[in-house]
mmCIF file of C-alpha atoms in Angstrom:
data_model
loop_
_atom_site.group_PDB
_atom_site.id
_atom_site.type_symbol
_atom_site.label_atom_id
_atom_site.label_comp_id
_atom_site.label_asym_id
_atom_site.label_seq_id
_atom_site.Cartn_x
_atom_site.Cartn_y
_atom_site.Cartn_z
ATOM 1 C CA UNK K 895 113.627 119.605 101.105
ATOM 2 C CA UNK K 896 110.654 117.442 100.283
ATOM 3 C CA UNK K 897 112.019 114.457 97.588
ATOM 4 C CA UNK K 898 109.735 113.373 95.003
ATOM 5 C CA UNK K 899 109.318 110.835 92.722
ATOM 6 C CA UNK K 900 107.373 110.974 89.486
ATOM 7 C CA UNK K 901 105.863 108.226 87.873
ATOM 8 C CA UNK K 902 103.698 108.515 84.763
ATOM 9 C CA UNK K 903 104.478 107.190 81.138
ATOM 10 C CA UNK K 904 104.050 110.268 79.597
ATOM 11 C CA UNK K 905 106.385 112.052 79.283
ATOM 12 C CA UNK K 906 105.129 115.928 78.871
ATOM 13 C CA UNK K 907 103.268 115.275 82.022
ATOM 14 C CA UNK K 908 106.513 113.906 83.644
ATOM 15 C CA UNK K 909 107.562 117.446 82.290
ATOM 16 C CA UNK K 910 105.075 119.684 83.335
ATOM 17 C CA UNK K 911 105.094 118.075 86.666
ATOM 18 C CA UNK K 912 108.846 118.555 86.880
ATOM 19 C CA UNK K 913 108.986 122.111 86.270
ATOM 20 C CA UNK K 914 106.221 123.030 88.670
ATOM 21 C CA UNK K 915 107.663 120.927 91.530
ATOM 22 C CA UNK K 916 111.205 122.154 90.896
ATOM 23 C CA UNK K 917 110.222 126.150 90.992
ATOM 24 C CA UNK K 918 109.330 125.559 94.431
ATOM 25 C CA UNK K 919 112.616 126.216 97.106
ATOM 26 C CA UNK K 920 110.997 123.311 99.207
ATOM 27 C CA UNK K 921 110.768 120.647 96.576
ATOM 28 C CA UNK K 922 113.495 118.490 94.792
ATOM 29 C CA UNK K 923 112.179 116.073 92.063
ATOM 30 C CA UNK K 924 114.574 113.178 92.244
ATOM 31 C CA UNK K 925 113.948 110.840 89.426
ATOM 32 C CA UNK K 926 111.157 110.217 86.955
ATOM 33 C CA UNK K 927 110.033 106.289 85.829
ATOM 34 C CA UNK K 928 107.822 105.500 82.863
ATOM 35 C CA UNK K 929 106.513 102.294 84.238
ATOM 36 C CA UNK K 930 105.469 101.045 87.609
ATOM 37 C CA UNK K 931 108.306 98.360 87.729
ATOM 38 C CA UNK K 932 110.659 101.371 87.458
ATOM 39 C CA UNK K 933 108.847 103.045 90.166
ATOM 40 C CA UNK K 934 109.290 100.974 92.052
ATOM 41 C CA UNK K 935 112.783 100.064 91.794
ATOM 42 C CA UNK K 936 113.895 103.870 92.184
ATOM 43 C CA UNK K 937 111.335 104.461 95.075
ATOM 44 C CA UNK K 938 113.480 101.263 96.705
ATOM 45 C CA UNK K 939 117.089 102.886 95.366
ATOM 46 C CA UNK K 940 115.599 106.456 95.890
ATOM 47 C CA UNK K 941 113.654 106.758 98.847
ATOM 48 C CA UNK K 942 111.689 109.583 98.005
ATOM 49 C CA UNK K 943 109.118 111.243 100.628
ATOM 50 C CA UNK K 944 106.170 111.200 98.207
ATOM 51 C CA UNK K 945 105.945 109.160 95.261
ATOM 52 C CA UNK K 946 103.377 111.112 91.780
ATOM 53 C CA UNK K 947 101.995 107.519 91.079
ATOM 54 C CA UNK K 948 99.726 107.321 87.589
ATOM 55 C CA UNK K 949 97.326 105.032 88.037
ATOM 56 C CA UNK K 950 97.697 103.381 84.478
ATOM 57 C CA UNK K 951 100.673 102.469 83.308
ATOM 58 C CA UNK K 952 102.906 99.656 81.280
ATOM 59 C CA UNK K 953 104.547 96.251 82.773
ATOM 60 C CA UNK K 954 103.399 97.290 86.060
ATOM 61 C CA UNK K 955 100.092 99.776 86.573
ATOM 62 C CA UNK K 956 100.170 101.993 89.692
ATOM 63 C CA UNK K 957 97.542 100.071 91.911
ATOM 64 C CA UNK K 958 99.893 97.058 92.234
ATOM 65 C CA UNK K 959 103.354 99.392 92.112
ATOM 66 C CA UNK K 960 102.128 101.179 95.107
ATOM 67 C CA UNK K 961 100.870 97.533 97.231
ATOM 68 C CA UNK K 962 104.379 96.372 96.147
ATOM 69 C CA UNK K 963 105.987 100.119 97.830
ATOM 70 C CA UNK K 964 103.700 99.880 101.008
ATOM 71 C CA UNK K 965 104.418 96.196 101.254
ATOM 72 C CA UNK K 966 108.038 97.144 102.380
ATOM 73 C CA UNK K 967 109.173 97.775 105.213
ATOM 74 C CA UNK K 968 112.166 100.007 104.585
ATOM 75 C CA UNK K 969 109.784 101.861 102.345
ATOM 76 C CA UNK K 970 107.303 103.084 105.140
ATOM 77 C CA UNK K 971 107.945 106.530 105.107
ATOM 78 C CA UNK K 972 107.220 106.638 101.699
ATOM 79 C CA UNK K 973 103.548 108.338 100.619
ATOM 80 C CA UNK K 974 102.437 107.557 97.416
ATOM 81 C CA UNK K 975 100.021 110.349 95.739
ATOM 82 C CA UNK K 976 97.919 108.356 93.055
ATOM 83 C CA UNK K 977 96.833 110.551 89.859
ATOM 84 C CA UNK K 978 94.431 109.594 88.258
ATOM 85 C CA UNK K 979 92.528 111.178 84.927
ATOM 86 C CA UNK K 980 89.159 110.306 86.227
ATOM 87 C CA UNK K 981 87.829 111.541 89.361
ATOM 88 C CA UNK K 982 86.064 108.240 90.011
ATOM 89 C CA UNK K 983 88.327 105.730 88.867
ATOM 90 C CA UNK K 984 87.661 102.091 90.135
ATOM 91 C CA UNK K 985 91.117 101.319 90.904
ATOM 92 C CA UNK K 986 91.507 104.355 93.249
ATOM 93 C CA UNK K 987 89.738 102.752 96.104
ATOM 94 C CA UNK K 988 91.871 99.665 95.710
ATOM 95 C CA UNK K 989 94.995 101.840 95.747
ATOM 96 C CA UNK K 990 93.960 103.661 99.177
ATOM 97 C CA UNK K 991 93.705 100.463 100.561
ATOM 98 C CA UNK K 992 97.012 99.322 99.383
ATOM 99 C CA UNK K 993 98.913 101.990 101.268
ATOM 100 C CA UNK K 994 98.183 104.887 99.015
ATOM 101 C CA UNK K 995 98.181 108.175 101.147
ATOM 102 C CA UNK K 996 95.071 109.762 99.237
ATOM 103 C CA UNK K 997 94.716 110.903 95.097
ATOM 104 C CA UNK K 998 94.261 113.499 92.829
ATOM 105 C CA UNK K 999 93.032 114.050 89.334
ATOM 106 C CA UNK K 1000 95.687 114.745 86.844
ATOM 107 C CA UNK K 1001 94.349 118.320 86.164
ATOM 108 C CA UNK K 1002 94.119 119.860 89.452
ATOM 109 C CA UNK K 1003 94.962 123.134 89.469
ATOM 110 C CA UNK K 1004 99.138 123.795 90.837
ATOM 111 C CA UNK K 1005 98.400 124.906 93.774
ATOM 112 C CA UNK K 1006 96.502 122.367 94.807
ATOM 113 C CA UNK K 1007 99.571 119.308 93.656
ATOM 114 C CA UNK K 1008 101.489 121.504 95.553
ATOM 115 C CA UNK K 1009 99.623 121.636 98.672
ATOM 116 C CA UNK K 1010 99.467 117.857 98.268
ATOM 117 C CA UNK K 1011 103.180 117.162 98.409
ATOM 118 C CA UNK K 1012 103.521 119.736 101.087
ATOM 119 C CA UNK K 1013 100.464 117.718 103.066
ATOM 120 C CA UNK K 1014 101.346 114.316 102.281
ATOM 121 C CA UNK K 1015 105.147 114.937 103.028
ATOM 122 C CA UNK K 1016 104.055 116.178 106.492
ATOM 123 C CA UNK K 1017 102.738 112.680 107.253
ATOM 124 C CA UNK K 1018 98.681 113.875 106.330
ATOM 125 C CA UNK K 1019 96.341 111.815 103.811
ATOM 126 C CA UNK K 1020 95.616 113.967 101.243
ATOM 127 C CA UNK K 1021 92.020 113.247 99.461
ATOM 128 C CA UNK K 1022 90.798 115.209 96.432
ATOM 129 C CA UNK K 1023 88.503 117.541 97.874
ATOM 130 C CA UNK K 1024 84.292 117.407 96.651
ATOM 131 C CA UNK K 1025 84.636 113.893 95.768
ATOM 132 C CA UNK K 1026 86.763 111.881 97.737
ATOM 133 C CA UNK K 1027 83.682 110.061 100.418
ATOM 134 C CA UNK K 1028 81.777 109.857 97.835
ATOM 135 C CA UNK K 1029 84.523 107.874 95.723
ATOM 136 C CA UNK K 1030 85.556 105.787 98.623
ATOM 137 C CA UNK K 1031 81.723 105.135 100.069
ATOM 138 C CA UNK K 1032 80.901 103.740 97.133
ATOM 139 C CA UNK K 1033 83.933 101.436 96.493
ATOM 140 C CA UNK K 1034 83.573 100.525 100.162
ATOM 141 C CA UNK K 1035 80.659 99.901 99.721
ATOM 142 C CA UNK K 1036 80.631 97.301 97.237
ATOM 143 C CA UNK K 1037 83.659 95.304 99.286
ATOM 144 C CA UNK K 1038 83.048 93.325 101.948
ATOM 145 C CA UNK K 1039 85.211 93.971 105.406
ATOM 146 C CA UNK K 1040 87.887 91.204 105.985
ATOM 147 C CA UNK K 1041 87.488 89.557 109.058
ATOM 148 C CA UNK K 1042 90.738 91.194 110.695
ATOM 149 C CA UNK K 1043 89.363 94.396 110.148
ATOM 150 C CA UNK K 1044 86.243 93.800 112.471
ATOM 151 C CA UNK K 1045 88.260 92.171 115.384
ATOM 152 C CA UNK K 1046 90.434 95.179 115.189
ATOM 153 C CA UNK K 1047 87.444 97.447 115.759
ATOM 154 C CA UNK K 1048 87.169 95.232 118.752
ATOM 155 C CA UNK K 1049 90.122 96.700 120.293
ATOM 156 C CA UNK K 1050 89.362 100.493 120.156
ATOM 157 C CA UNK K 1051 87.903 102.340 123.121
ATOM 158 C CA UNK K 1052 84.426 103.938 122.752
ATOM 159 C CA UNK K 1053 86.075 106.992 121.607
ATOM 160 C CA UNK K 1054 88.278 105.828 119.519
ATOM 161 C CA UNK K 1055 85.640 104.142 117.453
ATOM 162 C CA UNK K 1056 83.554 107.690 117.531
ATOM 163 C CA UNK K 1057 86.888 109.319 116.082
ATOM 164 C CA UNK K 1058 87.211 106.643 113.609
ATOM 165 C CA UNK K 1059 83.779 107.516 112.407
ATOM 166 C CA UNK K 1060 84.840 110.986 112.175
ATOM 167 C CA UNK K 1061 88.150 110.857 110.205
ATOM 168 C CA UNK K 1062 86.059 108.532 107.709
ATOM 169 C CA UNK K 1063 83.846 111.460 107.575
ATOM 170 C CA UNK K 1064 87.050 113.504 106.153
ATOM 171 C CA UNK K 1065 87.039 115.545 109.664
ATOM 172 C CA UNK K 1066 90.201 117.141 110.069
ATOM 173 C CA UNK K 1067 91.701 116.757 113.501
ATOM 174 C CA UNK K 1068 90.761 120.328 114.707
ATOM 175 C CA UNK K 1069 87.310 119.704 112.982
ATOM 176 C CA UNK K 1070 87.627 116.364 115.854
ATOM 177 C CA UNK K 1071 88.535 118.859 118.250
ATOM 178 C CA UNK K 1072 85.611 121.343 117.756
ATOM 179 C CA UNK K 1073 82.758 118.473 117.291
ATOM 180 C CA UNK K 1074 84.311 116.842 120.872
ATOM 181 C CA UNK K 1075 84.914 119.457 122.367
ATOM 182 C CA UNK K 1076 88.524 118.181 123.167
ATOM 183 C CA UNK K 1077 91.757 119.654 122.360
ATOM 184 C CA UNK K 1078 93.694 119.342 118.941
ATOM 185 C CA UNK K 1079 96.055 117.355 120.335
ATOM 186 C CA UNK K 1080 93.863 115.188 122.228
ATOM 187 C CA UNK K 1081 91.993 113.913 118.906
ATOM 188 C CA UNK K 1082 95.461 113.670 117.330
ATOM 189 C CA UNK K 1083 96.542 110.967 120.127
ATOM 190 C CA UNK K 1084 92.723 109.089 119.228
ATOM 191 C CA UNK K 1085 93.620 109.269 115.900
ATOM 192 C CA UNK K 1086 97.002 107.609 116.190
ATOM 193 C CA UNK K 1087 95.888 105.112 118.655
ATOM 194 C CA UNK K 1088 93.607 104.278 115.845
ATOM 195 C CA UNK K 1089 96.009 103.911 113.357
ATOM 196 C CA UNK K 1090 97.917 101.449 115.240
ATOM 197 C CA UNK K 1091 95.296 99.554 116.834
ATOM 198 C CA UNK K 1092 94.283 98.653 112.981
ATOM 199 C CA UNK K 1093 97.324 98.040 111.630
ATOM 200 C CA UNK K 1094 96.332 101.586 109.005
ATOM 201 C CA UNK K 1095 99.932 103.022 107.026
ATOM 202 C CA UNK K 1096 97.914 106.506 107.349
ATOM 203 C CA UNK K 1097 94.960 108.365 107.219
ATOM 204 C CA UNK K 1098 93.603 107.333 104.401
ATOM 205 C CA UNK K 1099 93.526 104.028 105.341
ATOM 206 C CA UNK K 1100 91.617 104.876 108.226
ATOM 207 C CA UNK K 1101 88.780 106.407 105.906
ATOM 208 C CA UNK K 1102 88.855 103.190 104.088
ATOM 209 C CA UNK K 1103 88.085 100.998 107.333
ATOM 210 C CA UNK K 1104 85.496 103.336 108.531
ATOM 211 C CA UNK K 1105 83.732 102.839 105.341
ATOM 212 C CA UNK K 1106 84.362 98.697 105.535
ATOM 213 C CA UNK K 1107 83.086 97.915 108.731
ATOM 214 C CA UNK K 1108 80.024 100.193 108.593
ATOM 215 C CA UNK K 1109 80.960 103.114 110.822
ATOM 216 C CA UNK K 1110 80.352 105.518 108.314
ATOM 217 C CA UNK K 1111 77.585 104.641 105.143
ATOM 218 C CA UNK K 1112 77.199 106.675 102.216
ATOM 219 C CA UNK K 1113 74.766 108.946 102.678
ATOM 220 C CA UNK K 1114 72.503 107.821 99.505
ATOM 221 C CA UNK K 1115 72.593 104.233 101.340
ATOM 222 C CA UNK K 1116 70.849 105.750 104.142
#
């Protein structure tokens, strides 16, 4: 069973959410906070595999309820979905780099919250398709790359740079595959060499950094 987590102040969408989740035979919802203080508490108490994180909410909003989640350690396993009711909302940048596993807007169609639980439960970033690169390229582009990032780019092979460039691309690992001519599991192994050679919780960290230090530019930037 995949455990989730809802967080959202409202509670009809707490509701909705519920009932949708629960119908499925794979998913349990097991608990519900109104605030991101609560979320966090019950994420700590709860352990849930993926965490329905609003990104607005009272006493605590999302952005700093999931740095506070990725921040522990017994909490790693955790993925925290952010939902959002904009498609580009400034905070959802910040929250990718914080340790969110990717975002969706609040009125996605069911399947596709579904396939993101399913996704991000299985250990996969999960970015709202059509405007995701554009979303992070041009929060990304308007940070500038801590210094750690760069000497950590330092450390990667050739290749793993050239699938780093990729990923931030939103390639899937058998799109890698194809483009490298290299098997599935082969750009898997670059991809998690990646991941811990910069220190990234996930995928979607890894999209952030390749849009930090350069090695992939929106394409309006030229």
């Amino acid at each position: 069973m995949i455990r989730v987590l809802l967080a959202d102040d409202q509670v009809l969408v707490r509701a909705g959410f519920r009932a949708l989740l629960e119908a499925q035979p794979d998913i349990e919802v097991v608990g519900e906070a109104d605030d991101g203080e609560q979320a966090v508490s019950l994420t700590s108490r709860l352990v849930p595999d993926v965490v329905l994180m609003d990104i607005r909410m009272p006493r605590l909003d999302g952005l700093e309820a999931t740095r506070r989640i990725g921040a522990r350690p017994a909490l790693a396993d955790v993925r925290v979905v952010v939902l959002t009711t904009f498609e580009l909302d400034e905070y959802v940048f910040e929250a990718l780099r914080a340790g969110a596993a990717g975002f969706l807007v609040k009125d996605t169609e069911p399947a596709d919250l579904l396939r993101a639980v399913r996704v991000v439960a299985a250990g996969d970033a999960l970015l709202s398709p059509g405007v995701t690169r554009r979303l992070i390229g041009e929060f990304a582009a308007r940070s500038k790359a801590p210094a750690q990032v760069a000497a950590g780019l330092d450390r990667l092979t050739d290749r793993e740079r050239e699938v780093l460039a990729l990923v931030g691309m939103g390639l899937s690992n058998e799109d890698i595959a194809r483009r490298l001519v290299v098997s599935p599991l082969t750009a898997k192994t670059h991809v998690s060499r990646a991941m811990v050679k910069l220190g990234a919780r996930d995928r979607a960290q890894l999209v952030v950094l390749a849009y930090e230090t350069g090695l992939v530019r929106p394409g309006w930037l030229g």
